mmCIF file of C-alpha atoms in Angstrom:
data_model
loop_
_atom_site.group_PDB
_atom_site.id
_atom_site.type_symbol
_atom_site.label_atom_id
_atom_site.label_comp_id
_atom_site.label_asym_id
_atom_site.label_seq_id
_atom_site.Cartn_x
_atom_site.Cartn_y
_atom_site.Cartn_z
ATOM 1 C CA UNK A 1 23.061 -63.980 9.059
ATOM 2 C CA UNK A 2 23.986 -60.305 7.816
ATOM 3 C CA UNK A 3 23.373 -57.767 10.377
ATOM 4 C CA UNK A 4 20.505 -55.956 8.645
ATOM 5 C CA UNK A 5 18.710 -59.403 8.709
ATOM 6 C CA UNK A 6 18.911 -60.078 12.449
ATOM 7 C CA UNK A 7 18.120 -56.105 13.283
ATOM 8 C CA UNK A 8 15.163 -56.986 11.274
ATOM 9 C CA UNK A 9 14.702 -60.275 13.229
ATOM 10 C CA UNK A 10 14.803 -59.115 16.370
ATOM 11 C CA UNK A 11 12.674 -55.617 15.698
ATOM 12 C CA UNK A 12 9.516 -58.575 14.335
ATOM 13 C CA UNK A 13 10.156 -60.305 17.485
ATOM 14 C CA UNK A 14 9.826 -57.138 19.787
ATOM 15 C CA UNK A 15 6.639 -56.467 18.145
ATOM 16 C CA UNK A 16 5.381 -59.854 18.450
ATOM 17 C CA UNK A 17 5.911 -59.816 22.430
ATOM 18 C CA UNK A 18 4.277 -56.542 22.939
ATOM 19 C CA UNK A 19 1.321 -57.284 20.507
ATOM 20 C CA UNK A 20 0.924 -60.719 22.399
ATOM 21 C CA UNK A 21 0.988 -58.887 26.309
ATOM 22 C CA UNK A 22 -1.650 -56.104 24.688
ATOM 23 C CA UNK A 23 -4.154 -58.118 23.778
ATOM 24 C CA UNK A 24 -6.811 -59.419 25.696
ATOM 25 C CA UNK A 25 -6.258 -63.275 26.530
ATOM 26 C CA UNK A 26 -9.298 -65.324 25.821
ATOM 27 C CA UNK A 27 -10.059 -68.832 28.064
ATOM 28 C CA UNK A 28 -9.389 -72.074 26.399
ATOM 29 C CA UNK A 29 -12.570 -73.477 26.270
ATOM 30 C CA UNK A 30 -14.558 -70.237 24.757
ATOM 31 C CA UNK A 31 -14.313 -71.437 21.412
ATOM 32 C CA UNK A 32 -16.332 -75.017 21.942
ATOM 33 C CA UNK A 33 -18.725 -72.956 24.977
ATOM 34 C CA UNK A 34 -22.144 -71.580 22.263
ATOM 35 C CA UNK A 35 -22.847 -68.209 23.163
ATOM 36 C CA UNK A 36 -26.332 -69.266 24.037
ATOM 37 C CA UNK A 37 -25.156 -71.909 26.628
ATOM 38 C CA UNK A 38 -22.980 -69.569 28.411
ATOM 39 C CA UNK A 39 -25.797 -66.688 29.136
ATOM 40 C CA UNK A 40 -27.853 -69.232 30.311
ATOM 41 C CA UNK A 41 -25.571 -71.588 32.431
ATOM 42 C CA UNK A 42 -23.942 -68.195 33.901
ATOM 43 C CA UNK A 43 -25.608 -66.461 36.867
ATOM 44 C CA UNK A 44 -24.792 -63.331 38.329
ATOM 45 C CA UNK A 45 -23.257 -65.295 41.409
ATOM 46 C CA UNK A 46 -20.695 -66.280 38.577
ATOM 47 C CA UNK A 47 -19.971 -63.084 37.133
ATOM 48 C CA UNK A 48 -18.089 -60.740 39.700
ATOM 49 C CA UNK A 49 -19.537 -57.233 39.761
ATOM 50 C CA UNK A 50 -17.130 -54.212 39.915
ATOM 51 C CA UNK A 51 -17.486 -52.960 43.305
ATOM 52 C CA UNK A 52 -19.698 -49.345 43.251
ATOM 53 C CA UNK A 53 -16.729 -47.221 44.765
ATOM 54 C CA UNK A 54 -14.913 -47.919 41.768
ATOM 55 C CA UNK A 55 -14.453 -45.367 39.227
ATOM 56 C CA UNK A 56 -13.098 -45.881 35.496
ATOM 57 C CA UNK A 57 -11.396 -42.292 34.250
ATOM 58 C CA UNK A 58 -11.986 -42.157 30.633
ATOM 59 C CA UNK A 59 -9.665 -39.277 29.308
ATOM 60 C CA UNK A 60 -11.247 -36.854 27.060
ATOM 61 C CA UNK A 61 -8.574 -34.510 26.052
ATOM 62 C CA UNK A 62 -7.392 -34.803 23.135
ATOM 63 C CA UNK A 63 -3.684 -35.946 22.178
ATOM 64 C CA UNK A 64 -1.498 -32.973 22.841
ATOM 65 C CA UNK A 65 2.032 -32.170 21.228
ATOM 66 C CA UNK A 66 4.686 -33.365 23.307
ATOM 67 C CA UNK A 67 2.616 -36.245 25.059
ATOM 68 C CA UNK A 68 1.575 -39.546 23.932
ATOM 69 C CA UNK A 69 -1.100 -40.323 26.742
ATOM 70 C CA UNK A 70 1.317 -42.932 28.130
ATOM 71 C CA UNK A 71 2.840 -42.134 31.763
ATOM 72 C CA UNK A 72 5.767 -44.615 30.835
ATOM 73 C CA UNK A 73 6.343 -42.036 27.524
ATOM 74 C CA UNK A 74 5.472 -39.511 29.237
ATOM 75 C CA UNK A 75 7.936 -39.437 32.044
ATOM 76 C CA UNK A 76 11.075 -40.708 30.852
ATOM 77 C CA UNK A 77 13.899 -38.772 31.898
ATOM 78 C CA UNK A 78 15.204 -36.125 28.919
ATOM 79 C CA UNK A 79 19.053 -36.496 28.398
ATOM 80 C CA UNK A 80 20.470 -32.786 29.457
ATOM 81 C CA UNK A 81 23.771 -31.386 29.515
ATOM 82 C CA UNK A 82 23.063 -29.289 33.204
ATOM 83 C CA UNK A 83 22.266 -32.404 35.480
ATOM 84 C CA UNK A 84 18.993 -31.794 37.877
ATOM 85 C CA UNK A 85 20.211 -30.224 41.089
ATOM 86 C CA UNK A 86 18.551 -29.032 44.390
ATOM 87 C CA UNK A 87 20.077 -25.896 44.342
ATOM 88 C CA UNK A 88 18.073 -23.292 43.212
ATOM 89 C CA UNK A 89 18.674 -20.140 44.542
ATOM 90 C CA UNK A 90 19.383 -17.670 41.844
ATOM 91 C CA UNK A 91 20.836 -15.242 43.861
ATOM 92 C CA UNK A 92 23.933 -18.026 45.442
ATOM 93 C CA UNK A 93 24.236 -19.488 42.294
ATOM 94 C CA UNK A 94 25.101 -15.959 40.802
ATOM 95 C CA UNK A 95 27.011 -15.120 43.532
ATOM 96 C CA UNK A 96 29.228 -17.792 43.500
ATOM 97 C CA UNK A 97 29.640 -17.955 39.903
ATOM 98 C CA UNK A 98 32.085 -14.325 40.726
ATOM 99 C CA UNK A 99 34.795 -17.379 41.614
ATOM 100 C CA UNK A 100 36.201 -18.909 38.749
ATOM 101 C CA UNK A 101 33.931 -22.276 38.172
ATOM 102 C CA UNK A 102 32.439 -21.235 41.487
ATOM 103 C CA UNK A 103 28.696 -21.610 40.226
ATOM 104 C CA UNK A 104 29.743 -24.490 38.665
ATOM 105 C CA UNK A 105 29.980 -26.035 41.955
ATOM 106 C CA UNK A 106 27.058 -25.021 43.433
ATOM 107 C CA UNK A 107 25.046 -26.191 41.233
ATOM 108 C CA UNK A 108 26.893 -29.452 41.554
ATOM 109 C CA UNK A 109 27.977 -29.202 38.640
ATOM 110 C CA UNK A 110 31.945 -30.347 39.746
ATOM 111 C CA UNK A 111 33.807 -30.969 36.345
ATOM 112 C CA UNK A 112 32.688 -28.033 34.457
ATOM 113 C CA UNK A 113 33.818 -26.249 37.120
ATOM 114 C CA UNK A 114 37.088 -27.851 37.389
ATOM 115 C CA UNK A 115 37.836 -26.833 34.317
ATOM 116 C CA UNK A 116 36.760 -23.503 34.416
ATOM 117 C CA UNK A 117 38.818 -23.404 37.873
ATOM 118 C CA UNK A 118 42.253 -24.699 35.643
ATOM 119 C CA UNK A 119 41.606 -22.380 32.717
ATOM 120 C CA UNK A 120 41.018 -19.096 35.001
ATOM 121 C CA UNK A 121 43.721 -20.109 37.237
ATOM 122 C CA UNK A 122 46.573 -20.985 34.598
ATOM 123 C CA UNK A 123 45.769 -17.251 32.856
ATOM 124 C CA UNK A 124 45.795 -15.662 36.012
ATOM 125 C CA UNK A 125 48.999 -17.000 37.083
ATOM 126 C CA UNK A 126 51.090 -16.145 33.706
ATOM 127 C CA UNK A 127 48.525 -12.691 33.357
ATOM 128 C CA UNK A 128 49.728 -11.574 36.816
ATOM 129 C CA UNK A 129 53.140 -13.387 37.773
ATOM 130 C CA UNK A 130 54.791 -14.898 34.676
ATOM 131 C CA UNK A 131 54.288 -11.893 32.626
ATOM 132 C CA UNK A 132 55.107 -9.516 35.238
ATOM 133 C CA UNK A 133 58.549 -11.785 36.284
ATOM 134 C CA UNK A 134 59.285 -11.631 32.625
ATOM 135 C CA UNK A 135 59.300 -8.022 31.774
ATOM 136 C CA UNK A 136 61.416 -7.270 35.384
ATOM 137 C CA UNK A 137 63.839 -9.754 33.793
ATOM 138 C CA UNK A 138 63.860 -7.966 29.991
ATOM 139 C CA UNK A 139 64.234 -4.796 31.984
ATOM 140 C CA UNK A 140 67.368 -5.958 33.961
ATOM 141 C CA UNK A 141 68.863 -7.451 30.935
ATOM 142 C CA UNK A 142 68.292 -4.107 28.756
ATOM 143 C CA UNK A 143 69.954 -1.712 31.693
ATOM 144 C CA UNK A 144 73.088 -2.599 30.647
ATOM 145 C CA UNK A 145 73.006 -1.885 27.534
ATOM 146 C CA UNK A 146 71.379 1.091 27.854
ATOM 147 C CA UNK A 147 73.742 2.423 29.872
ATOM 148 C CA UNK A 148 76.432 1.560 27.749
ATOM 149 C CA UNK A 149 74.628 3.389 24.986
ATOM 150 C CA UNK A 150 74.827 6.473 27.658
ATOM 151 C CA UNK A 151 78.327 5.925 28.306
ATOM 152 C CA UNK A 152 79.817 5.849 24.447
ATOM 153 C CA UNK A 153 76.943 8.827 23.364
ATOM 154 C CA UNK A 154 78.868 10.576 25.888
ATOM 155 C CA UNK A 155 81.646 9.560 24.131
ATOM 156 C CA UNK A 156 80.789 10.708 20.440
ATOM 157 C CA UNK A 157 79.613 14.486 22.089
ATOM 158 C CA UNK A 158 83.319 14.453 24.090
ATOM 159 C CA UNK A 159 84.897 13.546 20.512
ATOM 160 C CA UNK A 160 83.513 15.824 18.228
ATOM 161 C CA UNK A 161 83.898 18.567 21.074
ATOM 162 C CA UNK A 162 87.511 18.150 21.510
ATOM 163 C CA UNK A 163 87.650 17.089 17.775
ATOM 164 C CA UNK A 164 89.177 13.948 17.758
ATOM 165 C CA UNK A 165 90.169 12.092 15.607
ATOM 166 C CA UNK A 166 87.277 10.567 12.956
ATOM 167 C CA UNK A 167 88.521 6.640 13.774
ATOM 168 C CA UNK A 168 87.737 7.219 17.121
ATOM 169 C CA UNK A 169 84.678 9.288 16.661
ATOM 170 C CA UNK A 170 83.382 6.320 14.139
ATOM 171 C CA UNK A 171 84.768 3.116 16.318
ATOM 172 C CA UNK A 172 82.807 5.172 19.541
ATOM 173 C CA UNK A 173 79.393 5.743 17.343
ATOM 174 C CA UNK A 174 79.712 1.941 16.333
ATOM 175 C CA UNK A 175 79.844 0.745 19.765
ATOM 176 C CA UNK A 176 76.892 2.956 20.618
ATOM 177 C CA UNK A 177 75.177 1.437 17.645
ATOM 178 C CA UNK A 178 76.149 -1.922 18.852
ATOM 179 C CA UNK A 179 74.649 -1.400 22.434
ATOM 180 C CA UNK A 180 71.559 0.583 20.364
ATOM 181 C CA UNK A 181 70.650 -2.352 19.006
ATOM 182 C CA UNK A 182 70.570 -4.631 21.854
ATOM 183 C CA UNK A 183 68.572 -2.059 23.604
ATOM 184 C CA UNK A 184 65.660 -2.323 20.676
ATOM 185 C CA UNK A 185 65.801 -6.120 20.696
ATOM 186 C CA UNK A 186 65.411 -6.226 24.612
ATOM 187 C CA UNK A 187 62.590 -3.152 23.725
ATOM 188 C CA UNK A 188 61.098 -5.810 20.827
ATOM 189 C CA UNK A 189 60.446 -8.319 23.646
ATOM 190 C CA UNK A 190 58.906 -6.717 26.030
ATOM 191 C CA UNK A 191 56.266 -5.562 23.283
ATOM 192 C CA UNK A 192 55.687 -8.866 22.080
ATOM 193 C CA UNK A 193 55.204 -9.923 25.889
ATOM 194 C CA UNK A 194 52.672 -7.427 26.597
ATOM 195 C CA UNK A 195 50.590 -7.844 23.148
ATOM 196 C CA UNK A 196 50.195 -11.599 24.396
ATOM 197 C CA UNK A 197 49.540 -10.493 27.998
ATOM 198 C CA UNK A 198 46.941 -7.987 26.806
ATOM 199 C CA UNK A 199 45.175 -11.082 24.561
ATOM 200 C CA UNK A 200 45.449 -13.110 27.680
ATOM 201 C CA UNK A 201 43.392 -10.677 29.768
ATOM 202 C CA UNK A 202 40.425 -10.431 27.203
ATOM 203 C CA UNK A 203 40.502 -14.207 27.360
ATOM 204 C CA UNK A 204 40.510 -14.418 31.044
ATOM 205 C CA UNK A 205 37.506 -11.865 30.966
ATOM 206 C CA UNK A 206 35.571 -13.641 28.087
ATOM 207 C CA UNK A 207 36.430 -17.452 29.977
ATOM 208 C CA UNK A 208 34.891 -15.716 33.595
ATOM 209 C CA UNK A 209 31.987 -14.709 31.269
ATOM 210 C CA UNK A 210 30.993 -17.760 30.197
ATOM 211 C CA UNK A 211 31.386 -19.382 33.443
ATOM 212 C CA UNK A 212 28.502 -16.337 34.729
ATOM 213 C CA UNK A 213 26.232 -17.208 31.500
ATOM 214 C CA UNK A 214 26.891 -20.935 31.891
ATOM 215 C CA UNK A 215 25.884 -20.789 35.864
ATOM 216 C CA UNK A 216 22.618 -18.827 34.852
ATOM 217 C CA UNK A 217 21.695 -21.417 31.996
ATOM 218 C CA UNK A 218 22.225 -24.108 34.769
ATOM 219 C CA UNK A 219 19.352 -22.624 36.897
ATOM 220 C CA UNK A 220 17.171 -21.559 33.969
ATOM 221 C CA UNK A 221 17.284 -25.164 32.466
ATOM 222 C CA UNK A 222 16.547 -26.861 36.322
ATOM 223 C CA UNK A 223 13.911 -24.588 36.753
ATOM 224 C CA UNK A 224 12.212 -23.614 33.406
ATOM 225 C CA UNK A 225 13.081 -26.570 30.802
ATOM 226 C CA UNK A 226 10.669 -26.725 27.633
ATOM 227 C CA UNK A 227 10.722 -28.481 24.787
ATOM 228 C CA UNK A 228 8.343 -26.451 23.064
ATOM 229 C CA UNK A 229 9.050 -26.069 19.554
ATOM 230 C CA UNK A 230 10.452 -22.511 18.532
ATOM 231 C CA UNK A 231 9.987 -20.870 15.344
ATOM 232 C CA UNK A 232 13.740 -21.182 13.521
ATOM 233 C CA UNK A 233 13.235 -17.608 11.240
ATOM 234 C CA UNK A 234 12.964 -15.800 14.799
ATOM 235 C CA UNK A 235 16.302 -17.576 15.959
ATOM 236 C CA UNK A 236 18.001 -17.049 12.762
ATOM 237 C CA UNK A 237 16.652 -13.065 13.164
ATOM 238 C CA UNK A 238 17.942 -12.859 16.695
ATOM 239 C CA UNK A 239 21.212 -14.372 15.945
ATOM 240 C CA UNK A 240 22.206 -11.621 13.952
ATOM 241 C CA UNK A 241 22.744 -9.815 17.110
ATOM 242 C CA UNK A 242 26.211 -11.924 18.488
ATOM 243 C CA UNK A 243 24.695 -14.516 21.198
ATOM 244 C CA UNK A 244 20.979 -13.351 20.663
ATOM 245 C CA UNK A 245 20.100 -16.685 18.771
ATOM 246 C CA UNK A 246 21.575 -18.792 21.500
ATOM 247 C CA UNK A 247 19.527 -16.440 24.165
ATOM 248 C CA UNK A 248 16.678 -16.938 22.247
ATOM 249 C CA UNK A 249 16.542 -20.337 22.514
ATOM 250 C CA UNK A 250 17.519 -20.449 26.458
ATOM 251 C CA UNK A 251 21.049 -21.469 25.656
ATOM 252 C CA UNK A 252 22.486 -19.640 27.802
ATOM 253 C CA UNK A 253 25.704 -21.431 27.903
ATOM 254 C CA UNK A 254 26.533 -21.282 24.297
ATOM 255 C CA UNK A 255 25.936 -17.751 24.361
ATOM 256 C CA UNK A 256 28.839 -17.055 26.794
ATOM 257 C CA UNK A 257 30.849 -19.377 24.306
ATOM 258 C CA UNK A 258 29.995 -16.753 21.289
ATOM 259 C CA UNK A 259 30.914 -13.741 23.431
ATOM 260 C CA UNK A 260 33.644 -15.308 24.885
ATOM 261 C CA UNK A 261 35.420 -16.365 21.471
ATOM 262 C CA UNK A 262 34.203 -12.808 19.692
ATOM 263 C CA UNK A 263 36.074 -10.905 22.821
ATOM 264 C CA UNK A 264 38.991 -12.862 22.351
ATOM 265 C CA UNK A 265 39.223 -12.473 18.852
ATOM 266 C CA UNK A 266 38.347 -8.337 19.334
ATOM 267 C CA UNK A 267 40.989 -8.656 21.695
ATOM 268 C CA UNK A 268 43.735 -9.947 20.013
ATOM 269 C CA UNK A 269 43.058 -8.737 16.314
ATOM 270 C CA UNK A 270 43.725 -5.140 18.504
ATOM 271 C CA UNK A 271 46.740 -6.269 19.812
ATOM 272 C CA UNK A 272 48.320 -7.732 16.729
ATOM 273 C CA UNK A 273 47.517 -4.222 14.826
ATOM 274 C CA UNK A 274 49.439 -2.577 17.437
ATOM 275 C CA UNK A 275 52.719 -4.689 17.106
ATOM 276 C CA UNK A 276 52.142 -4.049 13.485
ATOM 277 C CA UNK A 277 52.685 -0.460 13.902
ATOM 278 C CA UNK A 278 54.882 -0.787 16.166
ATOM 279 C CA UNK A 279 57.382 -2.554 14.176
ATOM 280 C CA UNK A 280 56.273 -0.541 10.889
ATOM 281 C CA UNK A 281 57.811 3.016 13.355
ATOM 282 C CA UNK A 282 61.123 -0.017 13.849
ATOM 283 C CA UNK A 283 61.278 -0.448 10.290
ATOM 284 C CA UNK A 284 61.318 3.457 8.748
ATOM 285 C CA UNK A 285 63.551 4.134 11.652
ATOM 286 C CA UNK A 286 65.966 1.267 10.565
ATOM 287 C CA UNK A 287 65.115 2.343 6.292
ATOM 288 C CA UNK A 288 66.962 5.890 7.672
ATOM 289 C CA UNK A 289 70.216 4.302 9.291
ATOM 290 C CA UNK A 290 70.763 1.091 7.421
ATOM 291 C CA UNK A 291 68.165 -0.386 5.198
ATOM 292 C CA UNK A 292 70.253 -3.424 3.984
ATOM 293 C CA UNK A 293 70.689 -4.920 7.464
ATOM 294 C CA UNK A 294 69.512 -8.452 8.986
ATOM 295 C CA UNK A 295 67.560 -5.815 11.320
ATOM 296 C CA UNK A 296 65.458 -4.596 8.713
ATOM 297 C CA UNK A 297 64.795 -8.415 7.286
ATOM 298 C CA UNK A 298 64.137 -9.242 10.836
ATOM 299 C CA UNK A 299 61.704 -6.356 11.716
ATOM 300 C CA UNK A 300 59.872 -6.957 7.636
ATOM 301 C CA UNK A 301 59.265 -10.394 8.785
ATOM 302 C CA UNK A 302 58.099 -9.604 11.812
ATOM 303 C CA UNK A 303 55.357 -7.388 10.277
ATOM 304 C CA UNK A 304 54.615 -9.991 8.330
ATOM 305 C CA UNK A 305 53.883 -12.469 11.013
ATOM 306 C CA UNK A 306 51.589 -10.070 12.885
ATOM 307 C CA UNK A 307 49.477 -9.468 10.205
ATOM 308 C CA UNK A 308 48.911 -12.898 9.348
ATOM 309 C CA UNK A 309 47.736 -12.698 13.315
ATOM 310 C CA UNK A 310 45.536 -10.200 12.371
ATOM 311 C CA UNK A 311 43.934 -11.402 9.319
ATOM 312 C CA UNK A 312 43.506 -14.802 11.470
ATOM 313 C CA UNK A 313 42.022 -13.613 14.414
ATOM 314 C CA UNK A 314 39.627 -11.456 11.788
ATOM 315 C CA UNK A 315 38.250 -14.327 10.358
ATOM 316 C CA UNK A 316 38.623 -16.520 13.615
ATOM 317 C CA UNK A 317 35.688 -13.724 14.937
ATOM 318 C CA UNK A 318 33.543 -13.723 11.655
ATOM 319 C CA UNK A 319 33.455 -17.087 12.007
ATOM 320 C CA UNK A 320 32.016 -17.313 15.135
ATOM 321 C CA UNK A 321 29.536 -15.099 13.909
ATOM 322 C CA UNK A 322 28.125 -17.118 11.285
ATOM 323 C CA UNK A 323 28.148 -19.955 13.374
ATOM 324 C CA UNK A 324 26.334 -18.813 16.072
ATOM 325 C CA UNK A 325 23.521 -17.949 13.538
ATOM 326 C CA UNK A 326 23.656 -21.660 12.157
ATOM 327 C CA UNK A 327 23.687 -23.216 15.781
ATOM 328 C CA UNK A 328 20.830 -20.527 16.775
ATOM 329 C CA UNK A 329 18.925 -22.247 13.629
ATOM 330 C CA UNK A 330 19.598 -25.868 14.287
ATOM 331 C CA UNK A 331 18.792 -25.865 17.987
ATOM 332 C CA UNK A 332 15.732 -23.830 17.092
ATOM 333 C CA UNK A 333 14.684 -26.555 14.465
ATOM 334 C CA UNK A 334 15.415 -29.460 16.756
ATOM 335 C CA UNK A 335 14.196 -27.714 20.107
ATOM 336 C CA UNK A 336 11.150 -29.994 20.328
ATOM 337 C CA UNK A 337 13.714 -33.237 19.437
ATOM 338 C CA UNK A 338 13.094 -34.848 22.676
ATOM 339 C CA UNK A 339 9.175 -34.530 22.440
ATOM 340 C CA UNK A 340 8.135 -38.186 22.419
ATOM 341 C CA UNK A 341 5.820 -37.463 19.805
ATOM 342 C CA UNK A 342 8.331 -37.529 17.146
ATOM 343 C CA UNK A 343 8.706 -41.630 17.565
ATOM 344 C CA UNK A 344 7.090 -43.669 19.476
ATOM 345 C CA UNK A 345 5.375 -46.757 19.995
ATOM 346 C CA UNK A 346 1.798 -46.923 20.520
ATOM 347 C CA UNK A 347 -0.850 -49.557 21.172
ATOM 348 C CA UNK A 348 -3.669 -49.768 18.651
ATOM 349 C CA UNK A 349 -7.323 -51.137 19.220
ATOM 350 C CA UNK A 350 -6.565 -54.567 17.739
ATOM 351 C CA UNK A 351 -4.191 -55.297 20.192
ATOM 352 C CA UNK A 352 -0.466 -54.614 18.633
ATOM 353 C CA UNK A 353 1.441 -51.870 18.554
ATOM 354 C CA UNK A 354 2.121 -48.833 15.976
ATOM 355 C CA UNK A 355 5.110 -46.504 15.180
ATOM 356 C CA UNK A 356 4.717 -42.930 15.024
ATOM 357 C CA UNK A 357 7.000 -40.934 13.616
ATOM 358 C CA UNK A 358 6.813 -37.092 12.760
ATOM 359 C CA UNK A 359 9.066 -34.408 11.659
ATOM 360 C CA UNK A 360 8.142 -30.940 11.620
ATOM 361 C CA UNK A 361 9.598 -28.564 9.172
#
C-alpha cells in the first residue's frame, strides 16, 4: 500500500467514526414496532418527561469569524512564540528588561534570555576589556619605536647642523624611516581595533534594544493577543517606515530585530568609510616618499578591503529594509492563520461531519 492510499484510508475511516458517534442511535426493534402500535401501547408513565427546571439554550447568534460554535474548536490552545506567563506588570517587566535578557526572565521566558545574557555579555567583555587590553598593548609596543624615531630625527638635525658627512646623514634618515614605519603599522592597528570596537558598540546597543522591544511584545501578546485579520496594504504602508510594519502588526519583537540589524549596519558602514579615509591620507602620504613600496601595495589593498566592508554592510541594511516590508506583508496576510475558521471539521444535520476550509485574500 503506497502512502497516499493509506492517508486516504485512514482520513475515510476517521470520518466514518465521527459520523457513526454523531448520529442519533435508533433501538433495535423500531423497525418491526408500526408507528401506530407504539402511540398506543406507550403511556406517558413510559415516556420520561424532562424535568421543568430544565432549560435547553438554543444559540441565536449567528456564526462569527474566528469561532466555529464548538467549545472544543473554540478553545484549543494557539501555538505562540511568548509562552503564557503570570507576570504582568508592565512596569517590572520594563524595568528589568534594563539587564541584559533581564525581562526575558521575568517573564519566564529563561532561554531567550540566556541568550540575550551571552550575546550582551561576550560584547561587553571584548567592548570594554579586550579592546581596551589591546590598544595598551599596541601602545607599549609602538613606544619604542617611536622613540627611536626621536632619537635618529635628532640625529639627521645634529648631521646636517654640523654637516656631516651625506652617508651618515642618509644611513641616520634610513633608520628613522625604518622605525617610521613600524610606528604607522603599530598606528594601522590600533585603527583597525577601534573601527571594530566602534561596530561592536552599535551592536551591543541595537542587541539591548531588541531585548527592551522583545520584553514589551512578551506582555502585549499575554495580555492583548488577537487574531483579527489586518488589512496587508496598511502593513505594507507602515513598513516603509523601518520596524513600522512589524509594530503594526503587534510584533514587537521583530521590530527590535529590524532596528537592531539597520543600527548595526549604520554603524559599521560609518566605520568602514572612516578606515577608508584613513588609509586613503596613508596612501598619498606614502605616493610622496616612495610610491613603489610593499607599503603602498599594502595600504591599496587595504582600501580595497574596507570598501568591500562598506558596500556590504550597505546592502546588508537595504536588505533588511525590504524585508521587513515583505515580513510586515506576510504576517499581515496570515494574522488571522490560527482562526479555526479557516479548517475545520463540523457536524452537519444528517449526522456526519463536513470540512471547512477558507482563505481570505
Amino acid at each position: 500500500m503506497t502512502l497516499k492510499s493509506f492517508i486516504t484510508a485512514l482520513l475515510v475511516l476517521c470520518v466514518a467514526i465521527f459520523a457513526q458517534t454523531g448520529a442519533p442511535v435508533a433501538p433495535a426493534d423500531s423497525a418491526r414496532v408500526p408507528v401506530a402500535d407504539a402511540d398506543e401501547d406507550s403511556d406517558d408513565d413510559d415516556v420520561p418527561e424532562p424535568p421543568a427546571d430544565v432549560d435547553f439554550e438554543v444559540s441565536t447568534t449567528p456564526l462569527v469569524k474566528g469561532k466555529t460554535g464548538i467549545l472544543a474548536i473554540d478553545t484549543l490552545p494557539v501555538n505562540e512564540w511568548d509562552i503564557p506567563t503570570k507576570r504582568n506588570s508592565l512596569k517590572y517587566a520594563m524595568l528589568f528588561s534594563l539587564l541584559p535578557g533581564g525581562g526575558q526572565y521575568y517573564t519566564e521566558h529563561y532561554v531567550r534570555g540566556g541568550f540575550l545574557t551571552g550575546i550582551e555579555g561576550l560584547l561587553i567583555y571584548d567592548v570594554f576589556f579586550n579592546r581596551s587590553y589591546q590598544r595598551d598593548r599596541l601602545l607599549d609596543r609602538a613606544r619604542p619605536f617611536q622613540d627611536s624615531v626621536l632619537y635618529f630625527t635628532t640625529k639627521v638635525l645634529e648631521a646636517n647642523k654640523n654637516k656631516a658627512s651625506r652617508d651618515s646623514i642618509a644611513t641616520y634618515h634610513a633608520k628613522r624611516l625604518e622605525f617610521l614605519e613600524r610606528v604607522r603599522a603599530q598606528s594601522d592597528k590600533k585603527m583597525e581595533q577601534e573601527d571594530v570596537r566602534k561596530a561592536e558598540v552599535a551592536w551591543l546597543i541595537g542587541v539591548h534594544l531588541y531585548g527592551m522591544f522583545d520584553t514589551f511584545g512578551i506582555w502585549y501578546n499575554n495580555n492583548y493577543r488577537s487574531t483579527e485579520y489586518r488589512d496587508m496594504k496598511t502593513a505594507v504602508l507602515w513598513g516603509l517606515l523601518p520596524g513600522g510594519g512589524q509594530i503594526f502588526n503587534r510584533d514587537f519583537g521583530k521590530a527590535g530585530l529590524v532596528y537592531m540589524g539597520i543600527l548595526g549596519a549604520i554603524a559599521s558602514v560609518s566605520t568602514s568609510q572612516n578606515m577608508v579615509n584613513y588609509y586613503l591620507d596613508r596612501k598619498h602620504l606614502v605616493e610622496r616618499e616612495s610610491p613603489k613600496s610593499d607599503e603602498y601595495d599594502r595600504i591599496t589593498e587595504r582600501i580595497t578591503y574596507y570598501r568591500k566592508n562598506r558596500n556590504t554592510y550597505i546592502w546588508g541594511g537595504v536588505l533588511i529594509y525590504l524585508y521587513s516590508i515583505a515580513d510586515a506583508a506576510v504576517d499581515a496576510l496570515l494574522s488571522d492563520f490560527d482562526n479555526p475558521l479557516h479548517m475545520a471539521v463540523l457536524p452537519n444535520f444528517e449526522g456526519g461531519a463536513q470540512a471547512v476550509f477558507s482563505l481570505d485574500f
